[in-house]
Short mmCIF file of C-alpha atoms and ligand atoms in Angstrom, two decimals:
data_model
loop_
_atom_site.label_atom_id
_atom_site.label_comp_id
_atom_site.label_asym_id
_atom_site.label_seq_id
_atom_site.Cartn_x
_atom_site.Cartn_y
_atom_site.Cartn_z
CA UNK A 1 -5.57 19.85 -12.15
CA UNK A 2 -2.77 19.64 -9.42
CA UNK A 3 -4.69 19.31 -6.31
CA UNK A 4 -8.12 19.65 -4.31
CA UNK A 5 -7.42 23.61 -3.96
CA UNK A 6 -7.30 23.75 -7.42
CA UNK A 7 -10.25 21.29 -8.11
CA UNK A 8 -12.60 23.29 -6.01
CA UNK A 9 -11.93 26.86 -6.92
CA UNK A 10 -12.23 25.79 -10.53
CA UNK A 11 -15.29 24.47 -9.75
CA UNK A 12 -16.52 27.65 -8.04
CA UNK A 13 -15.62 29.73 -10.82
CA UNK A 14 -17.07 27.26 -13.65
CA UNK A 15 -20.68 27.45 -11.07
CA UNK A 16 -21.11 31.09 -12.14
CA UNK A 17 -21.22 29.74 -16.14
CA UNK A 18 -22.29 26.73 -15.79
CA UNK A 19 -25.61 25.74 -17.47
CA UNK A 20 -27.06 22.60 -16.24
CA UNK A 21 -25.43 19.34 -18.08
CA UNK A 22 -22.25 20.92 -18.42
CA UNK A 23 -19.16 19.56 -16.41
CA UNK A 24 -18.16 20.89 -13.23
CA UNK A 25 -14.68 19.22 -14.50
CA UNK A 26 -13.91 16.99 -17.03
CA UNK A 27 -13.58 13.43 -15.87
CA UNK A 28 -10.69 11.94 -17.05
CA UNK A 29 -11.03 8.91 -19.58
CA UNK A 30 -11.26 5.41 -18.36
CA UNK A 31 -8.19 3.63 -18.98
CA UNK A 32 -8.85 0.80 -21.23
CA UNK A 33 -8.91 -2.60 -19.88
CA UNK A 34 -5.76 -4.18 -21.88
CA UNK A 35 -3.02 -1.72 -20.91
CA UNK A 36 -0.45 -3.50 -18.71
CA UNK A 37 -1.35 -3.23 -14.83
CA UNK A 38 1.31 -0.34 -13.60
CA UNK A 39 -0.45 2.24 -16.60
CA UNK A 40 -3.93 0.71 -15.91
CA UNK A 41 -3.79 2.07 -12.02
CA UNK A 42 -1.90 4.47 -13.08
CA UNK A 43 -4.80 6.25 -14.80
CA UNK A 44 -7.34 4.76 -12.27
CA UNK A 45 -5.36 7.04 -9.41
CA UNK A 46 -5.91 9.65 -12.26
CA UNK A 47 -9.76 9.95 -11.71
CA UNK A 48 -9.07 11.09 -8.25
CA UNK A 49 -8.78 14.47 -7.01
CA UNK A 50 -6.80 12.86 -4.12
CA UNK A 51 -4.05 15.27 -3.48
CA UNK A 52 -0.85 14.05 -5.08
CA UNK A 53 1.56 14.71 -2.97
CA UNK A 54 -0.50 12.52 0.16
CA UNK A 55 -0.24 9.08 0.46
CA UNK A 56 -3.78 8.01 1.51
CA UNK A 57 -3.89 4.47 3.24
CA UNK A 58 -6.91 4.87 5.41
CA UNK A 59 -9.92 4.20 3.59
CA UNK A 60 -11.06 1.86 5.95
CA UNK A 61 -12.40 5.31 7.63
CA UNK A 62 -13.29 7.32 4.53
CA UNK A 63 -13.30 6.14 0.81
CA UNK A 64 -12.44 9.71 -1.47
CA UNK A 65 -14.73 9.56 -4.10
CA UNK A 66 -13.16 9.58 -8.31
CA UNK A 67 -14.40 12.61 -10.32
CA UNK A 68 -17.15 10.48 -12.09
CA UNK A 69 -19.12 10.62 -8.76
CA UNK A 70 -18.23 13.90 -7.56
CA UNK A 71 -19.45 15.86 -10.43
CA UNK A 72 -22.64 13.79 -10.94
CA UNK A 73 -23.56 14.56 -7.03
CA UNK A 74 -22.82 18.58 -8.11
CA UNK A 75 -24.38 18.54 -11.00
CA UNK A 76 -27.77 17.15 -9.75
CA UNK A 77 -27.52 19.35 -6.84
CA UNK A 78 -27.44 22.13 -9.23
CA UNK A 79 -30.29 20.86 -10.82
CA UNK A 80 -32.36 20.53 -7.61
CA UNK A 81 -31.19 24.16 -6.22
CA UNK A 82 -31.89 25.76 -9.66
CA UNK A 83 -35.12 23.93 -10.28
CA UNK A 84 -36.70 23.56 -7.02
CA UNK A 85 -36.44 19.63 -7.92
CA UNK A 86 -37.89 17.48 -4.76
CA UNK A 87 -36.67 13.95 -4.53
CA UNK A 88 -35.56 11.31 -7.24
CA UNK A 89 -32.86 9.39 -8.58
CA UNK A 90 -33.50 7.00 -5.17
CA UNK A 91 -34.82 3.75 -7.67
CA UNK A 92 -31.72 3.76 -9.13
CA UNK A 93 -29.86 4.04 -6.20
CA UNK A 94 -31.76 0.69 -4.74
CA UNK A 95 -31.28 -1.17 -8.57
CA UNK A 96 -27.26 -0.49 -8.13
CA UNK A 97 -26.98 -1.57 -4.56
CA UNK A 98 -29.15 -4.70 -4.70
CA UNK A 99 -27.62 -5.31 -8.43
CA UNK A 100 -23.54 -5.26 -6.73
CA UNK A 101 -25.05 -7.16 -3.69
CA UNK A 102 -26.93 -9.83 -5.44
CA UNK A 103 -30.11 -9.14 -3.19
CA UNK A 104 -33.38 -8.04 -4.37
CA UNK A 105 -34.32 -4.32 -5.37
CA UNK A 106 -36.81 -4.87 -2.57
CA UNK A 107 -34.89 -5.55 0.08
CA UNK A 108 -32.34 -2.66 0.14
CA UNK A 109 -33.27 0.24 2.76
CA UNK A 110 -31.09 3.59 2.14
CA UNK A 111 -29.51 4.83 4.94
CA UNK A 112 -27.05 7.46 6.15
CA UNK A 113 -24.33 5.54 7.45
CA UNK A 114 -23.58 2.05 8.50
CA UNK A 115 -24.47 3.08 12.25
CA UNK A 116 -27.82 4.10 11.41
CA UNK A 117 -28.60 0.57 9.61
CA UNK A 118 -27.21 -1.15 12.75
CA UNK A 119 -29.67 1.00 14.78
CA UNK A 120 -32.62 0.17 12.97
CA UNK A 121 -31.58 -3.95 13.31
CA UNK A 122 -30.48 -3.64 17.00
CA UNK A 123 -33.46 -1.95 17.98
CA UNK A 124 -36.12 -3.53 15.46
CA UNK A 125 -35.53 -7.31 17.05
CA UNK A 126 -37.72 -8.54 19.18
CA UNK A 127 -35.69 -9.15 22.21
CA UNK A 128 -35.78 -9.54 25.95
CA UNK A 129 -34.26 -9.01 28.84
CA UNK A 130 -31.62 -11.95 29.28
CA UNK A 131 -31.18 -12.79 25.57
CA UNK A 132 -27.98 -12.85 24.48
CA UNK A 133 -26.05 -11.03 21.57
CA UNK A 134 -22.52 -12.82 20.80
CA UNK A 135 -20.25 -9.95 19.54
CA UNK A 136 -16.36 -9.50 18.95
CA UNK A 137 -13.75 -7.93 21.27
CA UNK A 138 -13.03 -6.22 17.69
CA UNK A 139 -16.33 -3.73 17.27
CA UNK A 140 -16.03 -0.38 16.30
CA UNK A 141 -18.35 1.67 17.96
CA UNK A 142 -21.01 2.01 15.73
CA UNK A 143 -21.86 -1.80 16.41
CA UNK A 144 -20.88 -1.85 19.98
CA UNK A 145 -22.94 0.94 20.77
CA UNK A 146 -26.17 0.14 19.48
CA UNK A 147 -26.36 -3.25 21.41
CA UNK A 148 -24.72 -1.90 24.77
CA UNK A 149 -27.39 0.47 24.66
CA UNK A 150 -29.98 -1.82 24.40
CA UNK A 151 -28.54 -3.99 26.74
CA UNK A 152 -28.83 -1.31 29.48
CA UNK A 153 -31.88 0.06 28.62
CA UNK A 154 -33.64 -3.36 28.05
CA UNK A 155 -31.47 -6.05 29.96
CA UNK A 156 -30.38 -8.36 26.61
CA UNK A 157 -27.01 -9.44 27.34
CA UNK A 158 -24.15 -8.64 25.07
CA UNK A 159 -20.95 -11.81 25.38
CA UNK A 160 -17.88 -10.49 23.03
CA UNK A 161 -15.72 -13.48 21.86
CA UNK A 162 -11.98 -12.98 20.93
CA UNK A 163 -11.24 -13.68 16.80
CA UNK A 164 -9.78 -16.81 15.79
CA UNK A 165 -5.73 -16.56 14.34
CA UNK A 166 -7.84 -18.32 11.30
CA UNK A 167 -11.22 -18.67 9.79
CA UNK A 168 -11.88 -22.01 11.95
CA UNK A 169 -10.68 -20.92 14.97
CA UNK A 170 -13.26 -18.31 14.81
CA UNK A 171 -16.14 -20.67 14.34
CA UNK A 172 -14.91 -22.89 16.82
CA UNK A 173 -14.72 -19.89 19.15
CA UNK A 174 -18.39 -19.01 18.10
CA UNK A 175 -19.73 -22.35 18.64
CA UNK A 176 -18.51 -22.36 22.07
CA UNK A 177 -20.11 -19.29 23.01
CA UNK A 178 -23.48 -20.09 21.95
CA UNK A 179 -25.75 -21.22 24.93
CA UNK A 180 -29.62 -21.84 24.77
CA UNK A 181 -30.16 -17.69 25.51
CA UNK A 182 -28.10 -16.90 22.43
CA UNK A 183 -30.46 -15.01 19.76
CA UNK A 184 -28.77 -12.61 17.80
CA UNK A 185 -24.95 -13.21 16.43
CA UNK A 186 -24.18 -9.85 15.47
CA UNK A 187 -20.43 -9.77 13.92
CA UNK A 188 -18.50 -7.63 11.70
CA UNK A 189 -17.51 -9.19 8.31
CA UNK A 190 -14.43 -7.39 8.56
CA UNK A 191 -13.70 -5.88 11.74
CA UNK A 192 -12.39 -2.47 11.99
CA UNK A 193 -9.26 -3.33 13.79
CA UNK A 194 -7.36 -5.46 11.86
CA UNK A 195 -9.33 -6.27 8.49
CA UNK A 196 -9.45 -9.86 8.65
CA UNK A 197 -12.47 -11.11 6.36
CA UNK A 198 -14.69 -13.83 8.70
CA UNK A 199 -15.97 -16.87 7.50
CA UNK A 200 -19.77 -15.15 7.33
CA UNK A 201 -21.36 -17.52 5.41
CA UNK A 202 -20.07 -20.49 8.12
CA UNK A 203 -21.28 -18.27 10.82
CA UNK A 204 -24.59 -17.41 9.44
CA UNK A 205 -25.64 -20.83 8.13
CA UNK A 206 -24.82 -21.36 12.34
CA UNK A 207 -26.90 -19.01 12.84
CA UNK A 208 -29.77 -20.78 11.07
CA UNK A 209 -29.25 -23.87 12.24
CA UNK A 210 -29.72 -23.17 15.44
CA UNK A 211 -32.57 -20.78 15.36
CA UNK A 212 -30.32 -17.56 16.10
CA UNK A 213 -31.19 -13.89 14.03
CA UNK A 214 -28.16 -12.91 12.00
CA UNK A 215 -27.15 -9.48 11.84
CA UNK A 216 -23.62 -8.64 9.81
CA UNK A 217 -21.83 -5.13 10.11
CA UNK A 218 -20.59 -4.96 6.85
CA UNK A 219 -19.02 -1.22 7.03
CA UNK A 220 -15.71 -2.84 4.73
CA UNK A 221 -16.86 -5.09 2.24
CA UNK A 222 -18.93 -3.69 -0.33
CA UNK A 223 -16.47 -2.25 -3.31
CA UNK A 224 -13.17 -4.45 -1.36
CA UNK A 225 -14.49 -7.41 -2.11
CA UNK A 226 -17.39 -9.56 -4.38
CA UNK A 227 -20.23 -9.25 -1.71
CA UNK A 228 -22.94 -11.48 -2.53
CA UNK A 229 -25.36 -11.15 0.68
CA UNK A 230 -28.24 -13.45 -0.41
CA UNK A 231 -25.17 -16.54 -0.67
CA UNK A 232 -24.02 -15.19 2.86
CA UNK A 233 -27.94 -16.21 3.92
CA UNK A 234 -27.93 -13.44 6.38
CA UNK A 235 -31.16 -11.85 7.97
CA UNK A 236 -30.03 -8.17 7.77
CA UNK A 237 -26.47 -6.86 6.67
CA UNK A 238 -25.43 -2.91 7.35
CA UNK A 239 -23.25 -1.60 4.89
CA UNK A 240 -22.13 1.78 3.43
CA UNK A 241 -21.18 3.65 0.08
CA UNK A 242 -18.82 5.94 1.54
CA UNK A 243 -15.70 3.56 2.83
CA UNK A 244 -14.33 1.31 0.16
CA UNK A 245 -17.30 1.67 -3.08
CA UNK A 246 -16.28 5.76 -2.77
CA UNK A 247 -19.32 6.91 -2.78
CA UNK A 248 -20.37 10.44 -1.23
CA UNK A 249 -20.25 10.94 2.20
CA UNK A 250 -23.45 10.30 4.26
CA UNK A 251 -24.78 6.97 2.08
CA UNK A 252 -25.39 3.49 3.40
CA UNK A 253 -27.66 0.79 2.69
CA UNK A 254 -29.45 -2.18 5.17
CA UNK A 255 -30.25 -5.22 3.93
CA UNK A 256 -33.48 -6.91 5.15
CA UNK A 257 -33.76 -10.39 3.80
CA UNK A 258 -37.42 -10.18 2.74
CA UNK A 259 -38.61 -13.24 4.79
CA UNK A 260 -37.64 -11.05 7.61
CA UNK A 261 -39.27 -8.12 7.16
CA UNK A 262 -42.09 -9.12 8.91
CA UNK A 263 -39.98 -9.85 11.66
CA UNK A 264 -38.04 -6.87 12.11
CA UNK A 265 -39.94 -4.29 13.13
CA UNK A 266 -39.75 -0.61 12.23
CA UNK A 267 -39.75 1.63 15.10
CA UNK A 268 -39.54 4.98 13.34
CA UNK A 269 -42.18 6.34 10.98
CA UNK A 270 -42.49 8.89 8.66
CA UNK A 271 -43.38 9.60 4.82
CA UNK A 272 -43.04 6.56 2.38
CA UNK A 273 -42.88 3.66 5.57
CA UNK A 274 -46.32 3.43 5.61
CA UNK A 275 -49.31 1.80 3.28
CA UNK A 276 -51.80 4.20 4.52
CA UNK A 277 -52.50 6.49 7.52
CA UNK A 278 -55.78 8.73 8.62
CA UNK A 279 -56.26 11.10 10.70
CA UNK A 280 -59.86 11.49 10.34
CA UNK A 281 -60.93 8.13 11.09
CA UNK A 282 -61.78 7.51 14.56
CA UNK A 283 -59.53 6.63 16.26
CA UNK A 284 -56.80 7.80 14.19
CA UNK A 285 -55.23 4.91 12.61
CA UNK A 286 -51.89 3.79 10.32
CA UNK A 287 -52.98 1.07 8.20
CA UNK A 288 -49.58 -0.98 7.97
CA UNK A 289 -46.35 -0.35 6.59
CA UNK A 290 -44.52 -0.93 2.59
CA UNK A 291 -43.56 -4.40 1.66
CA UNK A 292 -39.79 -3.11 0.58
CA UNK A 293 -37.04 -1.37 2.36
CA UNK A 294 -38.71 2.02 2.36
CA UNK A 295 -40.17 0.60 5.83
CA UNK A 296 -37.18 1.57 7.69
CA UNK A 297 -36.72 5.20 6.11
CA UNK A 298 -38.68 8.35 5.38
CA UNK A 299 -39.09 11.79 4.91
CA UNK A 300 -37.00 14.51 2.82
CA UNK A 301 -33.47 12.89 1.45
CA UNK A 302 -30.74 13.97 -0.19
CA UNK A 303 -31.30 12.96 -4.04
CA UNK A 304 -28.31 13.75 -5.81
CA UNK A 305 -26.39 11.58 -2.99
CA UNK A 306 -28.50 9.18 -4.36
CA UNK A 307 -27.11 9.96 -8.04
CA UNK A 308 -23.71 9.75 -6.09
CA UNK A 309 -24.90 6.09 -5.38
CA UNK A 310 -25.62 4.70 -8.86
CA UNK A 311 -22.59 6.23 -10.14
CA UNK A 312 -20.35 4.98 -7.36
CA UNK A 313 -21.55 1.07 -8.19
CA UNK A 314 -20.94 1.53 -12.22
CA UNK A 315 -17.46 3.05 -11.56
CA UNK A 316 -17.02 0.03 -9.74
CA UNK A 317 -18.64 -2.10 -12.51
CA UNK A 318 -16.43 -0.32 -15.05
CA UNK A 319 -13.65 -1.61 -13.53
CA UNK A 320 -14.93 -5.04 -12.59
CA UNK A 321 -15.47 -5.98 -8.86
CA UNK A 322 -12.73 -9.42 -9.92
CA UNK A 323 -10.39 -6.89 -10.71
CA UNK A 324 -10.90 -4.33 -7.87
CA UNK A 325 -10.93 -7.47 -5.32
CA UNK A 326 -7.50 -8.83 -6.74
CA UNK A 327 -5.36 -5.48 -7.02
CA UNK A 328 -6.37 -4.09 -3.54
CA UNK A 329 -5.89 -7.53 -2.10
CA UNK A 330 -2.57 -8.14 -4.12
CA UNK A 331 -1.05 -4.85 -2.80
CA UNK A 332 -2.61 -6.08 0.74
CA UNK A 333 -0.27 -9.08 1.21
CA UNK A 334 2.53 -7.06 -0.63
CA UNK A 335 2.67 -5.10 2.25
CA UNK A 336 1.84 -7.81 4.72
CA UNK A 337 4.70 -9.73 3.63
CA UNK A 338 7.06 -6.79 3.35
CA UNK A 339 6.31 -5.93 6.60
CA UNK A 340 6.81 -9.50 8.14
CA UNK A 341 10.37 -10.17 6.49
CA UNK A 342 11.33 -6.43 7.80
CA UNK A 343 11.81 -7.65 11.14
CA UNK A 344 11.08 -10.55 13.94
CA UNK A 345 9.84 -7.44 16.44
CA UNK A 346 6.36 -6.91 13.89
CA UNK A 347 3.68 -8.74 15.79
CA UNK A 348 1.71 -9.51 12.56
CA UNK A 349 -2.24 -9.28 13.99
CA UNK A 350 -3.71 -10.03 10.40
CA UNK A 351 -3.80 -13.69 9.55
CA UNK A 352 -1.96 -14.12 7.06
CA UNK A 353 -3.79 -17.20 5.52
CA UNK A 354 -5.18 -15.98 1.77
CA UNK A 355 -8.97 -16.50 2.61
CA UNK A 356 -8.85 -14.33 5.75
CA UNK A 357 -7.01 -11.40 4.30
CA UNK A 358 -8.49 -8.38 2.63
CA UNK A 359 -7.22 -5.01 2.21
CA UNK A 360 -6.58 -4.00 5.47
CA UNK A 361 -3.49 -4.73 7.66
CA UNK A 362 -3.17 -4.29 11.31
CA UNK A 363 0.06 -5.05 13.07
CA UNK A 364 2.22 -3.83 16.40
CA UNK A 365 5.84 -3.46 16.87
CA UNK A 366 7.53 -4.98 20.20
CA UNK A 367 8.12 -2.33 22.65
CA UNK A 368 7.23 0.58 20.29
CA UNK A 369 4.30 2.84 20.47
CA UNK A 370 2.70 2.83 17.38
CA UNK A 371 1.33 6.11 17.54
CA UNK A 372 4.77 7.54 17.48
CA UNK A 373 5.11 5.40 14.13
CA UNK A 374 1.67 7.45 12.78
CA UNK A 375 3.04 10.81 13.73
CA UNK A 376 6.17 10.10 11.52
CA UNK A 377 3.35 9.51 9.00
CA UNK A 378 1.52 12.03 9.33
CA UNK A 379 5.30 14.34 8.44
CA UNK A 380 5.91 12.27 5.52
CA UNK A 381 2.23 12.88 4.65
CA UNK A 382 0.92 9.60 4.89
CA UNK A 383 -2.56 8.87 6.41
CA UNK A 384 -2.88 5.45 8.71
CA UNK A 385 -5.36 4.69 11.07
CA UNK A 386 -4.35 3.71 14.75
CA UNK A 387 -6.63 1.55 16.52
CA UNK A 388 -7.21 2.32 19.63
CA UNK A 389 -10.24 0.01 20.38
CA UNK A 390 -10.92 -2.41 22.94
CA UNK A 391 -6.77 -2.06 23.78
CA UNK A 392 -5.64 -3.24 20.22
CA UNK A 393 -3.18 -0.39 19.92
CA UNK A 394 -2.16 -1.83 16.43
CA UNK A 395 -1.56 0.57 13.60
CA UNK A 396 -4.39 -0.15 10.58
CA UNK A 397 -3.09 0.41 6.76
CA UNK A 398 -5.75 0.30 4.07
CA UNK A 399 -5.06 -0.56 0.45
CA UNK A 400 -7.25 0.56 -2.43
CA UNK A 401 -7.24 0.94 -6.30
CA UNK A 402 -5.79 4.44 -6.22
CA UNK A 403 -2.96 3.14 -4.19
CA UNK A 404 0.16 1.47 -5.97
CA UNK A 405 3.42 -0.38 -4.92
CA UNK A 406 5.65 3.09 -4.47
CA UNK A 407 3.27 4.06 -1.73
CA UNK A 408 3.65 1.07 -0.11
CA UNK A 409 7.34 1.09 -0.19
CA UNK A 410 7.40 4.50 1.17
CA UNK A 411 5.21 3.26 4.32
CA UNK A 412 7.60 0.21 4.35
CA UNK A 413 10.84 2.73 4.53
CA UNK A 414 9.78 4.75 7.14
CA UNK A 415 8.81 1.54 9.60
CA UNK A 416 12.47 0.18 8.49
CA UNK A 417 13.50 3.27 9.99
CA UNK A 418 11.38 3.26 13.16
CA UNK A 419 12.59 -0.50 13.89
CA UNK A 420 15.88 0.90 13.85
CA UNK A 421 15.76 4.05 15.94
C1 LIG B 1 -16.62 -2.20 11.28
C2 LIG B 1 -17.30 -0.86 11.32
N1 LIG B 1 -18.58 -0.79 11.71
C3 LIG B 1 -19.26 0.38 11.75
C4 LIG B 1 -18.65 1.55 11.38
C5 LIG B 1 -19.43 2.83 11.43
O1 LIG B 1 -19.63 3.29 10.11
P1 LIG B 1 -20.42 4.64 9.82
O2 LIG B 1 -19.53 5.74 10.22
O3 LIG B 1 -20.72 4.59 8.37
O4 LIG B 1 -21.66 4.62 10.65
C6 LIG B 1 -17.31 1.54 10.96
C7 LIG B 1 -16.61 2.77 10.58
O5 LIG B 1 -15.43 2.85 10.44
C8 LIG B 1 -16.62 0.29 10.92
O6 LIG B 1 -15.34 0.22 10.55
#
């Protein structure tokens, strides 16, 4: 199959034949673990439909999904539209998740999308006016927004901190900031701008310490790196499926830590958040709500994005989440160091210390615009992300697994190039 075109009209024609159980395409083989690295990732990038001739380094907005997830999600929706099938595959989806996130099955609430599991924390705390929220002057919108919101529609104040050069001189920078009206630290693990990975577990156990309710956006780590959120000792962690684990589009998950749940309160009801309701009692009543993460969602879902889920975690698994962490790390500072020897003029913005780098990189050039950098990108069909936010006007490059060395030399070329002109 030479590219997405050619992927989906096969597809459509193989819908008219297809009986249910069949392939919508055949899913390449897994590679077997002993082959030497370049021919191992060579026939990882093979499970992707990924157009070949794009260089994708921007998963840090959108993870494409391998062919192992993308046919189970059409295949079950084949199922449901030619059965009339309601609901299912969602236990499996929670078993995965909580199983790749070392929490319990209990404590995983399906969402849509990291923003909607930020929502439901922001909003579910019991906060007043003149409580205070310490952020980063690195949110993406889907965490700023949530709290500014609240902040003007219930007076909690909202202090963003700048991010340390290094793991400590972000929790020195935290500890500074907390005063006796903090209540809520509510940071990114890896911020969207330039990927560094925070010391979470440092800031959380702060957290605790000091009587503060934790709240992580963790849009980036799930599938980059080993994400164990019960060792983190959060309260409630937002992630998604769809960035770096490659799941389908639309999936996230919130963790509640289940000593918590009590505490967080769910403001939105509908089918399966409650543990009883009647409406012929007088008054009306609602009798409570589940003791899981079903509390915080309800009504009609999508089920085979569900199947999209489970599949998603045991590509990863199939791999190994060691393995995944070290390559897209490994061609992480490949670049990072590339990029730093190219020229005095790169104002490196990642720390370049091992435990605070992941698989993003965000730097600047001196005197450049670094949007004119993207657009000669963009020619050379290479996808970046620039980063606009909160003034950072760095360019963002994403490594993952279907990535290899030649791409990054490419991207390296081309910035040679700009330097020069
Ligand atoms: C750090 C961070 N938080 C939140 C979000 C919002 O994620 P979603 O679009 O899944 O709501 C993103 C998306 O890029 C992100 O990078």
């Amino acid at each position: 199959m030479k590219n997405r075109r050619d992927f989906i009209k096969n597809s459509l024609l193989l819908a008219g034949a297809l009986s249910i159980g069949e392939h919508a395409y055949p899913t390449p083989p897994m590679p077997h673990a002993d082959l030497d690295d370049d021919e191992y990732w060579k026939m990882i990038r093979a499970q992707f439909p990924l157009n070949r001739n794009k260089t994708f380094l921007n998963n840090g907005t959108m993870g494409p999904s391998p062919y192992p997830v993308l046919n189970e999600v059409y295949q079950d929706m084949l199922h449901v539209e030619s059965n009339g099938r309601y609901g299912g595959n969602e236990e499996d989806a929670i078993k995965a998740l909580a199983r790749l996130t070392g929490t319990k099955d209990s404590e995983i609430t399906l969402t849509r999308n990291v923003t909607e599991g930020i929502n439901i924390s922001c909003w579910g705390l019991p906060l007043k006016a003149g409580d205070e929220v310490i952020m980063s002057t690195h949110e993406h919108v889907g965490n700023a927004a949530p709290w500014l919101n609240r902040a003007k529609l219930h007076g909690i104040i909202v202090k963003a901190i700048p991010l340390g050069k290094t793991a400590q001189e972000t929790l020195d920078i935290i500890k500074k900031a907390i005063t006796k009206s903090t209540k809520v630290i509510a940071l990114p693990h890896i911020p969207c701008t330039i990927g560094q990975i925070l010391p979470i577990k440092e800031i959380c156990s702060l957290a605790r310490e000091k009587g503060i309710f934790s709240f992580v956006d963790g849009a980036h780590p799930l599938g980059m790196i080993k994400l164990d959120i019960k060792e983190i000792g959060c309260d409630l962690y937002a992630g998604c499926c769809h960035k770096w684990l490659l799941g389908p589009k639309g999936t996230g998950f919130l963790f509640v830590s289940e000593n918590f749940r009590n505490t967080l309160q769910a403001y939105y009801g509908g089918g399966g958040f409650d543990s009883g309701w009647d409406m012929l009692s007088q008054p009306p009543t609602l009798k409570g709500y589940v003791d899981n993460g079903h509390r915080y969602y309800y009504g009609t879902q999508n089920a085979s994005l569900f199947l999209g889920i489970t599949k998603a975690v045991e590509f990863h698994e199939q791999i190994g989440v060691d393995k995944i962490e070290k390559r897209v790390k490994a061609l992480a500072a490949y670049l990072q160091e590339n990029l730093i020897k190219l020229s005095p003029n790169i104002d490196m913005l990642t720390p370049t210390e091992a435990i605070s780098r992941g698989a993003q990189i965000g730097f600047k050039i001196k005197d450049k615009e670094m949007t004119e950098l993207q657009k000669l990108c963009n020619e050379k069909q290479i996808t970046t992300r620039y980063v606009a936010e909160n003034n950072i006007n760095c360019l963002r490059i994403s490594t993952h697994i279907y990535n290899n060395h030649k791409e990054i030399d490419s991207f390296l070329e081309i910035t040679d190039k700009f330097l020069r002109a």
